[in-house]
């Protein structure tokens, strides 16, 4: 299984381009430099009836998109159908008028032929389609019966808007990003919300583990996005919506106004949260001549007299991650970002508190993305004849040389506090003597949207050669996606021990989403579970031996996780020698 990369928090926050692959508009549909409709409605708060009607419309529109044969095959530009009907729909003043409107729309799509291959939802499905809304809303028999008939005779196989990728995760096609909307009208924000909510509703393997019940999210956001007249307010609501997915793969690309509001200047140092304490942990490599104001190990308590706790409380709801510790890592990267040239920082050092004015710089000057002057070595022999491997810095054909270099070592450290190359099977197969299960995977049933099924058990197969000594696997909260899967695989080998801090908790191939704006995001498109069925999403890989960071270690420039692993492996080797003697 090959997983798509996760990018840095800052790089994602500055992304302005949309996903270009597989986003060709439907023939006759507006291009990405047009809006789907030039019409605009006069802004007015929604009535309770309009809110109810729009929630039902979002559900019916999404249901028809992925079930009705005429829509699923691309006969209609489904965005245009929604946009053009919204003004009339919003003007409806009764439930009966609403129901008649929807029945008429469905009938205009044409007859649905009987499906001879449609099967009921499997009793063994991991997740089943949630059709409660069909029975819980005030639907007349005329409308409910049409929806039920379409479901029983739904489209089968790949669709115009969704196909199954070669890796078996959802791949959304023929979606239109339109132009940057500026001051959003009331139509496109609803299209954005309807598109995103239905993609997750029918194809996410993890919608059941979000903090908010996903079925309630649609109704919550309708008035928020509809009544937003200021671009920043609108994009902030979309950021909140994406954050509610509770998925570290759900980045926030293309949201220029939202990200620009955070500022373009940065400090010359990196901060991280240690047990919710914001600590200066690193100075960037830059050409700034003046000495730094703060020192490594300083704890920051407030920024411009606002307590760190209060800043974090506001940022959590618009920061996307699977876990709180993952969100805290993202927030730490941007918490000192500002359009100001300097910030007042309240900090403590050695038990004493003080205030300092800390200068900020543009991104390039700050050095936050500076590259090392010498190319780091991806593998080497370190103390006590231990092999050290950083899979993010090796080439695709390096594994034979790595095996040869490490074959006579006492043990190996595999550092996954990065984004590695895909080495699961080649490295894992070198560490086992028999076929070993790694993870149970799930996928979606394209013939029954909303049904998530067991895909397969992923295994690693033994190689001709075999390494029989202990290995240590290093992880932390920055280990996301492929690093997590790699750690999962290596832990399955018999002599592996995982060190560090719990990983971010977002595994499985990324399914990309293009939204009007254009805004782009993604979600974890394949479910990844331990072989015994225990989940990893929103939990992460929990180390066998937890190693936290300390102020003393930061000041001394120590890599405390690596040091702990080396000590453990060295002690293991001494025990082996003692036992042999």
Coordinates of C-alpha atoms in Angstrom, one line a residue:
X1 CA 0.0 0.0 0.0
X2 CA 1.5 3.3 -1.1
X3 CA 0.3 6.4 0.7
X4 CA 0.3 10.0 -0.4
X5 CA 2.6 12.5 1.4
X6 CA 1.7 14.8 4.2
X7 CA 3.1 18.3 3.8
X8 CA 4.4 20.7 6.5
X9 CA 1.8 22.8 8.3
X10 CA 3.2 26.1 7.1
X11 CA 3.5 25.0 3.5
X12 CA -0.1 23.8 3.5
X13 CA -1.3 27.1 5.0
X14 CA 0.3 29.0 2.1
X15 CA -1.1 26.7 -0.6
X16 CA -3.1 28.6 -3.2
X17 CA -3.4 26.2 -6.0
X18 CA -6.1 23.5 -6.4
X19 CA -5.6 19.9 -7.1
X20 CA -5.4 19.6 -10.9
X21 CA -5.6 15.9 -11.5
X22 CA -8.9 14.4 -12.4
X23 CA -10.8 17.7 -12.0
X24 CA -11.9 18.2 -15.7
X25 CA -15.3 19.8 -15.8
X26 CA -18.3 18.1 -17.3
X27 CA -18.7 18.9 -21.0
X28 CA -20.8 22.1 -21.2
X29 CA -20.1 22.9 -17.6
X30 CA -18.5 26.2 -16.5
X31 CA -14.7 26.3 -16.6
X32 CA -12.5 27.0 -13.5
X33 CA -12.4 30.7 -14.5
X34 CA -16.2 31.0 -14.3
X35 CA -18.8 30.8 -11.6
X36 CA -21.5 28.2 -12.1
X37 CA -24.1 31.0 -12.2
X38 CA -23.9 34.7 -12.4
X39 CA -27.0 35.1 -10.3
X40 CA -26.8 36.5 -6.8
X41 CA -29.5 36.6 -4.2
X42 CA -30.0 39.4 -1.7
X43 CA -28.6 38.4 1.6
X44 CA -31.1 37.6 4.3
X45 CA -31.0 35.4 7.4
X46 CA -32.6 32.0 6.8
X47 CA -35.9 31.2 8.4
X48 CA -36.3 27.9 10.3
X49 CA -38.3 26.5 7.3
X50 CA -35.5 27.4 4.9
X51 CA -32.9 25.8 7.1
X52 CA -34.9 22.6 7.2
X53 CA -35.5 22.7 3.5
X54 CA -31.9 23.3 2.7
X55 CA -30.7 20.4 4.9
X56 CA -33.1 18.1 3.0
X57 CA -32.0 19.5 -0.3
X58 CA -28.3 18.8 0.6
X59 CA -29.1 15.2 1.4
X60 CA -31.3 14.7 -1.7
X61 CA -28.8 16.4 -4.0
X62 CA -26.0 14.2 -2.7
X63 CA -28.1 11.0 -2.7
X64 CA -29.1 11.5 -6.4
X65 CA -25.5 12.4 -7.3
X66 CA -24.1 9.0 -6.3
X67 CA -27.2 6.8 -6.8
X68 CA -29.4 8.0 -9.7
X69 CA -28.1 6.4 -12.9
X70 CA -28.7 9.6 -15.0
X71 CA -26.7 11.7 -12.6
X72 CA -24.0 9.2 -11.7
X73 CA -23.2 8.7 -15.4
X74 CA -22.7 12.4 -15.9
X75 CA -25.8 13.2 -18.0
X76 CA -26.4 16.3 -16.0
X77 CA -24.1 19.1 -14.8
X78 CA -25.1 18.4 -11.2
X79 CA -23.6 21.6 -9.8
X80 CA -25.5 23.7 -12.3
X81 CA -28.7 21.9 -11.5
X82 CA -28.4 22.9 -7.9
X83 CA -27.3 26.5 -8.5
X84 CA -30.1 27.2 -10.9
X85 CA -32.8 25.8 -8.7
X86 CA -31.7 27.3 -5.5
X87 CA -33.5 30.7 -5.8
X88 CA -36.8 29.0 -6.5
X89 CA -36.3 26.5 -3.8
X90 CA -35.4 29.1 -1.2
X91 CA -38.6 31.0 -2.0
X92 CA -40.8 28.0 -1.1
X93 CA -43.0 28.8 1.9
X94 CA -44.4 25.4 2.9
X95 CA -43.3 21.8 3.4
X96 CA -45.9 20.7 0.8
X97 CA -44.4 23.0 -1.8
X98 CA -40.9 21.8 -0.9
X99 CA -41.9 18.1 -1.3
X100 CA -43.6 18.8 -4.6
X101 CA -40.5 20.6 -5.9
X102 CA -38.3 17.7 -5.1
X103 CA -40.6 15.1 -6.6
X104 CA -40.8 17.1 -9.8
X105 CA -37.0 17.5 -9.9
X106 CA -36.5 13.7 -9.5
X107 CA -39.1 12.9 -12.2
X108 CA -37.4 15.3 -14.6
X109 CA -34.3 13.2 -14.4
X110 CA -36.0 10.4 -16.3
X111 CA -37.0 6.8 -15.5
X112 CA -34.8 4.4 -13.6
X113 CA -34.5 0.9 -14.9
X114 CA -34.7 -2.1 -12.6
X115 CA -31.2 -3.1 -11.4
X116 CA -30.5 -6.8 -11.7
X117 CA -27.1 -6.7 -9.9
X118 CA -27.9 -4.4 -6.9
X119 CA -27.2 -6.2 -3.6
X120 CA -28.3 -5.4 -0.1
X121 CA -25.8 -4.0 2.4
X122 CA -23.6 -6.8 3.8
X123 CA -24.3 -7.8 7.4
X124 CA -20.5 -7.8 7.8
X125 CA -20.0 -4.2 6.6
X126 CA -17.7 -2.1 8.8
X127 CA -20.0 0.9 8.2
X128 CA -23.5 0.8 6.6
X129 CA -25.3 3.5 4.6
X130 CA -27.1 5.9 6.9
X131 CA -30.6 6.3 5.4
X132 CA -32.3 7.4 8.6
X133 CA -33.1 10.8 7.2
X134 CA -35.4 9.2 4.7
X135 CA -37.7 8.1 7.5
X136 CA -37.1 10.8 10.1
X137 CA -37.9 13.8 7.9
X138 CA -41.4 14.8 6.9
X139 CA -41.4 13.1 3.6
X140 CA -44.6 12.2 1.9
X141 CA -45.0 8.7 0.4
X142 CA -44.6 10.2 -3.1
X143 CA -41.1 11.5 -2.3
X144 CA -39.9 8.7 0.0
X145 CA -41.0 6.0 -2.5
X146 CA -39.0 7.6 -5.3
X147 CA -35.9 7.7 -3.1
X148 CA -36.3 4.1 -2.0
X149 CA -36.8 3.0 -5.6
X150 CA -33.7 4.8 -6.8
X151 CA -31.7 3.2 -4.0
X152 CA -32.9 -0.3 -4.8
X153 CA -32.0 0.3 -8.5
X154 CA -29.0 2.5 -8.0
X155 CA -26.1 2.9 -10.5
X156 CA -23.4 0.2 -10.4
X157 CA -19.7 0.5 -10.9
X158 CA -17.5 3.5 -11.6
X159 CA -19.3 6.8 -11.8
X160 CA -18.8 10.3 -13.4
X161 CA -17.9 11.9 -10.0
X162 CA -16.4 8.9 -8.2
X163 CA -14.2 6.0 -9.2
X164 CA -12.2 3.4 -7.2
X165 CA -8.4 4.0 -7.5
X166 CA -5.9 1.2 -8.1
X167 CA -5.2 1.3 -4.3
X168 CA -9.0 1.0 -3.7
X169 CA -9.5 4.4 -2.1
X170 CA -12.1 6.9 -3.4
X171 CA -11.0 9.1 -6.3
X172 CA -13.3 12.1 -7.0
X173 CA -13.4 13.1 -10.7
X174 CA -15.0 15.8 -12.8
X175 CA -15.4 18.2 -9.9
X176 CA -15.2 21.9 -10.7
X177 CA -13.3 24.4 -8.6
X178 CA -14.7 27.5 -10.3
X179 CA -12.9 30.8 -9.8
X180 CA -11.8 32.4 -6.6
X181 CA -15.2 33.6 -5.3
X182 CA -14.2 36.9 -3.6
X183 CA -17.3 38.0 -1.7
X184 CA -19.2 34.7 -1.8
X185 CA -22.7 34.7 -3.0
X186 CA -25.2 32.4 -1.2
X187 CA -25.1 29.7 -3.8
X188 CA -21.5 28.5 -4.0
X189 CA -21.0 28.2 -0.3
X190 CA -24.0 25.9 -0.2
X191 CA -22.5 23.9 -3.1
X192 CA -19.2 23.7 -1.2
X193 CA -20.9 22.4 1.9
X194 CA -23.2 20.0 0.1
X195 CA -20.3 18.6 -2.0
X196 CA -18.0 18.1 1.0
X197 CA -20.6 16.7 3.4
X198 CA -21.8 14.1 0.9
X199 CA -18.3 13.0 -0.1
X200 CA -17.6 12.3 3.6
X201 CA -21.1 10.9 4.2
X202 CA -20.8 8.2 1.5
X203 CA -17.1 7.5 1.2
X204 CA -15.2 8.2 4.4
X205 CA -14.2 5.1 6.4
X206 CA -13.9 7.1 9.6
X207 CA -17.0 9.4 9.7
X208 CA -18.1 7.3 12.7
X209 CA -15.2 8.5 14.9
X210 CA -15.6 12.3 14.5
X211 CA -16.3 14.2 17.7
X212 CA -19.4 15.6 16.1
X213 CA -22.0 13.2 14.8
X214 CA -21.5 13.7 11.0
X215 CA -25.2 13.5 10.3
X216 CA -25.7 16.7 12.3
X217 CA -22.9 18.7 10.7
X218 CA -24.8 19.5 7.5
X219 CA -27.6 21.3 9.3
X220 CA -25.1 23.1 11.6
X221 CA -23.2 24.7 8.8
X222 CA -26.0 25.7 6.4
X223 CA -26.8 29.1 8.1
X224 CA -23.1 29.7 8.8
X225 CA -21.9 29.5 5.2
X226 CA -25.1 30.9 3.7
X227 CA -25.1 34.1 5.8
X228 CA -21.3 34.8 5.4
X229 CA -20.8 38.0 3.5
X230 CA -17.2 38.5 4.3
X231 CA -14.6 36.2 2.6
X232 CA -12.6 35.7 5.9
X233 CA -15.7 34.7 7.8
X234 CA -16.7 32.3 5.1
X235 CA -13.3 30.7 4.7
X236 CA -13.0 30.4 8.5
X237 CA -16.3 28.5 8.6
X238 CA -14.9 26.2 5.9
X239 CA -11.8 25.7 8.0
X240 CA -13.9 24.8 10.9
X241 CA -15.9 22.4 8.8
X242 CA -12.8 20.7 7.5
X243 CA -11.4 20.6 11.1
X244 CA -14.6 18.8 12.2
X245 CA -13.6 15.8 10.1
X246 CA -10.9 15.2 12.8
X247 CA -8.5 13.8 10.2
X248 CA -4.9 14.9 9.8
X249 CA -5.1 14.3 6.0
X250 CA -7.7 17.0 5.8
X251 CA -5.4 19.9 4.9
X252 CA -6.7 23.4 4.0
X253 CA -5.4 24.3 0.6
X254 CA -6.3 27.3 -1.5
X255 CA -8.0 29.2 1.3
X256 CA -5.9 32.3 0.6
X257 CA -7.9 34.8 2.7
X258 CA -8.0 32.5 5.7
X259 CA -4.3 31.8 5.6
X260 CA -3.3 35.3 4.7
X261 CA -5.1 36.6 7.8
X262 CA -2.6 34.7 10.0
X263 CA 0.2 37.0 8.8
X264 CA 3.4 36.7 6.7
X265 CA 6.1 37.2 9.3
X266 CA 7.7 34.6 11.5
X267 CA 10.2 34.4 14.4
X268 CA 13.7 33.1 13.8
X269 CA 13.0 30.1 16.0
X270 CA 10.7 27.1 16.3
X271 CA 8.3 26.4 19.1
X272 CA 6.7 23.1 20.3
X273 CA 4.3 22.1 22.9
X274 CA 5.7 20.0 25.7
X275 CA 2.8 18.8 27.8
X276 CA 0.9 21.9 26.7
X277 CA 3.8 24.3 27.6
X278 CA 5.0 26.3 24.6
X279 CA 8.8 26.0 24.5
X280 CA 11.5 27.4 22.2
X281 CA 13.1 24.3 20.8
X282 CA 15.2 25.3 17.8
X283 CA 16.8 28.3 16.0
X284 CA 16.5 28.2 12.2
X285 CA 19.6 28.3 10.1
X286 CA 19.6 31.9 8.7
X287 CA 21.8 34.9 8.1
X288 CA 20.4 37.2 10.8
X289 CA 23.3 39.0 12.5
X290 CA 21.6 40.2 15.7
X291 CA 21.6 37.8 18.7
X292 CA 18.3 36.1 19.4
X293 CA 16.1 37.6 22.2
X294 CA 14.9 34.3 23.6
X295 CA 16.9 31.2 24.3
X296 CA 16.4 27.5 23.8
X297 CA 14.2 26.1 26.6
X298 CA 12.3 29.3 27.3
X299 CA 8.7 28.8 28.0
X300 CA 6.3 31.3 26.3
X301 CA 3.3 32.2 28.5
X302 CA 1.6 35.0 26.5
X303 CA 1.8 36.8 23.1
X304 CA 0.9 40.5 23.2
X305 CA -0.6 39.9 26.7
X306 CA -2.9 37.1 25.5
X307 CA -2.4 33.9 27.4
X308 CA -1.2 30.9 25.3
X309 CA -4.1 28.8 26.6
X310 CA -6.6 31.3 25.3
X311 CA -4.9 31.4 21.9
X312 CA -4.9 27.7 21.6
X313 CA -8.5 27.4 22.7
X314 CA -9.5 29.6 19.7
X315 CA -7.2 27.8 17.2
X316 CA -8.2 24.2 18.0
X317 CA -11.6 24.5 16.1
X318 CA -9.9 25.7 12.9
X319 CA -6.9 23.4 13.0
X320 CA -7.1 20.0 11.2
X321 CA -5.7 16.9 12.8
X322 CA -6.9 13.5 14.1
X323 CA -5.8 14.1 17.6
X324 CA -5.3 17.0 20.0
X325 CA -1.6 16.4 20.2
X326 CA -1.5 16.6 16.4
X327 CA -3.4 19.9 16.5
X328 CA -1.1 21.3 19.1
X329 CA 1.9 20.5 16.8
X330 CA 0.3 22.5 13.9
X331 CA -0.6 25.4 16.2
X332 CA 2.9 25.6 17.6
X333 CA 4.2 26.1 14.0
X334 CA 2.1 29.2 13.5
X335 CA 1.3 30.6 16.9
X336 CA 3.8 33.4 16.5
X337 CA 2.9 34.2 12.9
X338 CA 1.8 37.8 12.3
X339 CA 1.7 40.7 10.0
X340 CA 3.4 42.7 12.7
X341 CA 7.2 43.3 12.7
X342 CA 7.5 42.3 16.4
X343 CA 5.5 40.7 19.2
X344 CA 5.5 41.2 22.9
X345 CA 6.4 37.9 24.5
X346 CA 5.9 37.0 28.1
X347 CA 8.2 34.1 29.0
X348 CA 10.0 32.3 31.8
X349 CA 13.6 31.1 32.1
X350 CA 15.1 29.4 35.1
X351 CA 12.0 30.1 37.2
X352 CA 12.0 33.8 36.4
X353 CA 9.4 35.6 34.2
X354 CA 10.0 38.5 32.0
X355 CA 8.7 40.3 28.9
X356 CA 10.7 40.8 25.6
X357 CA 10.0 42.3 22.2
X358 CA 10.7 39.6 19.7
X359 CA 11.3 40.6 16.1
X360 CA 9.6 38.8 13.2
X361 CA 10.9 38.3 9.7
X362 CA 9.5 37.2 6.3
X363 CA 9.6 33.5 5.7
X364 CA 12.8 33.4 3.7
X365 CA 14.8 35.6 6.1
X366 CA 13.6 33.7 9.2
X367 CA 15.1 30.5 7.8
X368 CA 12.2 28.3 8.7
X369 CA 12.5 26.4 5.4
X370 CA 16.3 26.6 5.2
X371 CA 18.0 23.5 3.8
X372 CA 21.0 21.9 5.5
X373 CA 24.3 23.1 4.0
X374 CA 25.4 19.5 3.6
X375 CA 23.1 16.7 2.4
X376 CA 22.2 14.5 5.4
X377 CA 23.2 10.9 5.3
X378 CA 20.3 8.5 5.1
X379 CA 22.1 5.7 6.8
X380 CA 25.2 5.2 8.8
X381 CA 26.8 3.3 11.7
X382 CA 26.6 5.1 15.0
X383 CA 27.8 4.3 18.5
X384 CA 28.0 0.7 19.7
X385 CA 27.9 -0.7 16.2
X386 CA 24.2 0.4 15.7
X387 CA 22.9 1.1 12.3
X388 CA 20.9 4.3 11.9
X389 CA 18.4 4.7 9.1
X390 CA 16.5 7.8 8.1
X391 CA 14.2 6.6 5.3
X392 CA 13.3 10.1 4.3
X393 CA 16.8 10.7 3.0
X394 CA 17.5 7.5 1.0
X395 CA 17.1 6.8 -2.6
X396 CA 14.8 4.2 -4.1
X397 CA 17.7 1.8 -4.9
X398 CA 19.6 2.2 -1.6
X399 CA 18.1 -0.7 0.2
X400 CA 20.6 -3.4 -1.0
X401 CA 23.5 -1.1 0.1
X402 CA 21.8 -0.4 3.4
X403 CA 21.3 -4.2 4.1
X404 CA 24.9 -4.8 3.3
X405 CA 26.1 -2.0 5.6
X406 CA 23.9 -3.1 8.4
X407 CA 24.2 -6.9 8.1
X408 CA 26.9 -7.2 10.8
X409 CA 25.5 -4.5 13.2
X410 CA 24.3 -5.3 16.7
X411 CA 21.0 -3.5 16.1
X412 CA 19.3 -0.9 13.9
X413 CA 17.4 2.4 14.6
X414 CA 14.8 3.3 12.1
X415 CA 13.8 7.0 12.4
X416 CA 10.3 7.7 11.3
X417 CA 10.0 11.3 12.7
X418 CA 9.8 12.4 9.1
X419 CA 8.1 11.4 5.8
X420 CA 9.9 8.2 4.6
X421 CA 10.2 6.5 1.3
X422 CA 8.0 3.4 1.0
X423 CA 10.2 0.7 2.6
X424 CA 7.5 -1.3 4.3
X425 CA 7.9 -4.6 2.4
X426 CA 11.6 -4.4 1.5
X427 CA 12.8 -3.6 5.0
X428 CA 10.1 -5.4 6.9
X429 CA 10.7 -8.6 4.8
X430 CA 14.3 -8.5 5.8
X431 CA 13.3 -8.6 9.5
X432 CA 11.0 -11.7 9.4
X433 CA 11.3 -15.4 8.7
X434 CA 7.6 -16.1 8.0
X435 CA 4.7 -14.2 6.4
X436 CA 3.5 -11.6 8.9
X437 CA 0.2 -9.7 9.0
X438 CA 0.6 -5.9 9.2
X439 CA -2.8 -4.3 9.1
X440 CA -6.5 -5.0 8.2
X441 CA -7.6 -2.5 5.6
X442 CA -11.1 -1.3 4.6
X443 CA -12.4 0.3 1.4
X444 CA -15.7 1.6 0.1
X445 CA -18.3 -0.3 -1.9
X446 CA -18.8 1.8 -5.0
X447 CA -22.0 -0.2 -5.8
X448 CA -23.5 0.8 -2.5
X449 CA -22.3 4.3 -1.4
X450 CA -22.0 4.5 2.3
X451 CA -21.0 0.9 2.8
X452 CA -17.4 0.4 4.1
X453 CA -16.1 -3.2 3.8
X454 CA -13.1 -5.1 4.7
X455 CA -10.6 -4.9 1.8
X456 CA -7.9 -7.3 2.8
X457 CA -5.1 -8.1 5.3
X458 CA -1.8 -6.6 4.3
X459 CA 1.2 -8.8 4.9
X460 CA 4.9 -8.5 4.7
X461 CA 6.7 -11.5 3.1
X462 CA 10.1 -12.8 4.2
X463 CA 13.1 -12.1 1.9
X464 CA 15.9 -14.6 1.1
X465 CA 18.2 -12.9 3.6
X466 CA 17.3 -12.2 7.2
X467 CA 18.4 -9.8 9.9
X468 CA 17.9 -11.3 13.4
X469 CA 19.0 -8.5 15.8
X470 CA 16.8 -6.0 17.6
X471 CA 15.5 -2.8 16.0
X472 CA 14.2 0.5 17.5
X473 CA 11.6 2.5 15.7
X474 CA 11.4 6.3 16.5
X475 CA 8.1 8.2 16.2
X476 CA 6.5 11.3 17.5
X477 CA 3.5 13.6 16.9
X478 CA 5.0 14.7 13.5
X479 CA 4.8 11.1 12.2
X480 CA 1.7 11.1 10.0
X481 CA 0.3 8.8 7.4
X482 CA 3.1 6.7 5.8
X483 CA 5.4 7.0 8.8
X484 CA 2.6 5.6 10.9
X485 CA 2.0 2.7 8.5
X486 CA 5.7 2.0 8.4
X487 CA 5.8 1.9 12.2
X488 CA 2.8 -0.4 12.3
X489 CA 4.6 -2.8 9.9
X490 CA 7.9 -2.7 11.6
X491 CA 6.3 -3.2 15.0
X492 CA 4.8 -6.5 13.6
X493 CA 8.3 -7.9 13.2
X494 CA 9.5 -10.0 16.2
X495 CA 12.3 -7.9 17.6
X496 CA 11.1 -4.3 17.1
X497 CA 10.5 -1.7 19.9
X498 CA 8.8 1.6 19.2
X499 CA 10.2 4.7 21.0
X500 CA 9.1 8.3 21.3
X501 CA 5.7 9.9 21.4
X502 CA 2.3 8.9 20.0
X503 CA 2.0 9.5 16.3
X504 CA -0.6 11.9 14.8
X505 CA -3.3 9.3 14.0
X506 CA -4.0 9.7 10.3
X507 CA -3.4 6.6 8.2
X508 CA -4.5 5.2 4.9
X509 CA -4.3 6.6 1.4
X510 CA -5.4 10.2 0.9
X511 CA -8.5 10.9 -1.2
X512 CA -8.3 14.4 -2.6
X513 CA -11.3 16.8 -2.7
X514 CA -11.7 19.9 -4.9
X515 CA -14.2 22.4 -3.7
X516 CA -15.4 25.7 -5.2
X517 CA -13.1 28.6 -4.5
X518 CA -11.0 26.7 -5.5
X519 CA -10.4 25.1 -2.2
X520 CA -8.7 21.7 -1.9
X521 CA -8.5 19.2 0.9
X522 CA -8.5 15.4 1.5
X523 CA -9.4 12.7 3.9
X524 CA -8.1 9.3 4.9
X525 CA -9.6 7.2 2.1
X526 CA -8.7 3.7 3.4
X527 CA -9.3 2.5 6.9
X528 CA -6.2 1.0 8.6
X529 CA -6.6 -1.3 11.6
X530 CA -4.3 -3.6 13.6
X531 CA -4.6 -7.2 12.4
X532 CA -6.9 -7.9 15.5
X533 CA -9.2 -5.1 14.3
X534 CA -8.1 -2.4 16.8
X535 CA -8.2 1.1 15.2
X536 CA -5.3 3.4 14.5
X537 CA -7.3 6.4 13.2
X538 CA -7.5 9.2 15.8
X539 CA -5.4 7.0 18.1
X540 CA -2.0 6.8 16.4
X541 CA 0.8 4.4 17.0
X542 CA 1.4 4.4 20.8
X543 CA 5.1 3.8 21.6
X544 CA 6.2 0.7 23.6
X545 CA 8.6 3.0 25.4
X546 CA 7.4 6.7 25.7
X547 CA 10.2 9.2 25.6
X548 CA 9.2 12.9 26.2
X549 CA 11.3 15.9 25.7
X550 CA 12.8 17.9 28.6
X551 CA 13.9 21.5 28.9
X552 CA 17.3 20.3 29.9
X553 CA 17.6 18.1 26.8
X554 CA 16.5 21.0 24.5
X555 CA 19.1 23.3 26.0
X556 CA 21.8 20.7 25.6
X557 CA 20.7 20.0 22.0
X558 CA 20.1 16.4 22.8
X559 CA 17.9 14.0 20.8
X560 CA 16.4 12.3 23.8
X561 CA 14.4 9.7 21.8
X562 CA 17.4 8.6 19.9
X563 CA 19.5 8.5 23.1
X564 CA 16.9 6.3 24.8
X565 CA 16.8 3.9 21.9
X566 CA 20.6 3.6 21.7
X567 CA 20.8 2.9 25.5
X568 CA 18.0 0.3 25.1
X569 CA 19.7 -1.4 22.2
X570 CA 23.1 -1.3 23.8
X571 CA 21.8 -2.9 27.0
X572 CA 20.1 -5.6 24.9
X573 CA 23.4 -6.4 23.2
X574 CA 25.2 -6.6 26.6
X575 CA 22.5 -9.0 27.8
X576 CA 22.9 -11.2 24.7
X577 CA 26.7 -11.4 25.3
X578 CA 26.2 -12.1 29.0
X579 CA 23.7 -14.9 28.2
X580 CA 26.0 -16.4 25.6
X581 CA 28.9 -16.5 28.1

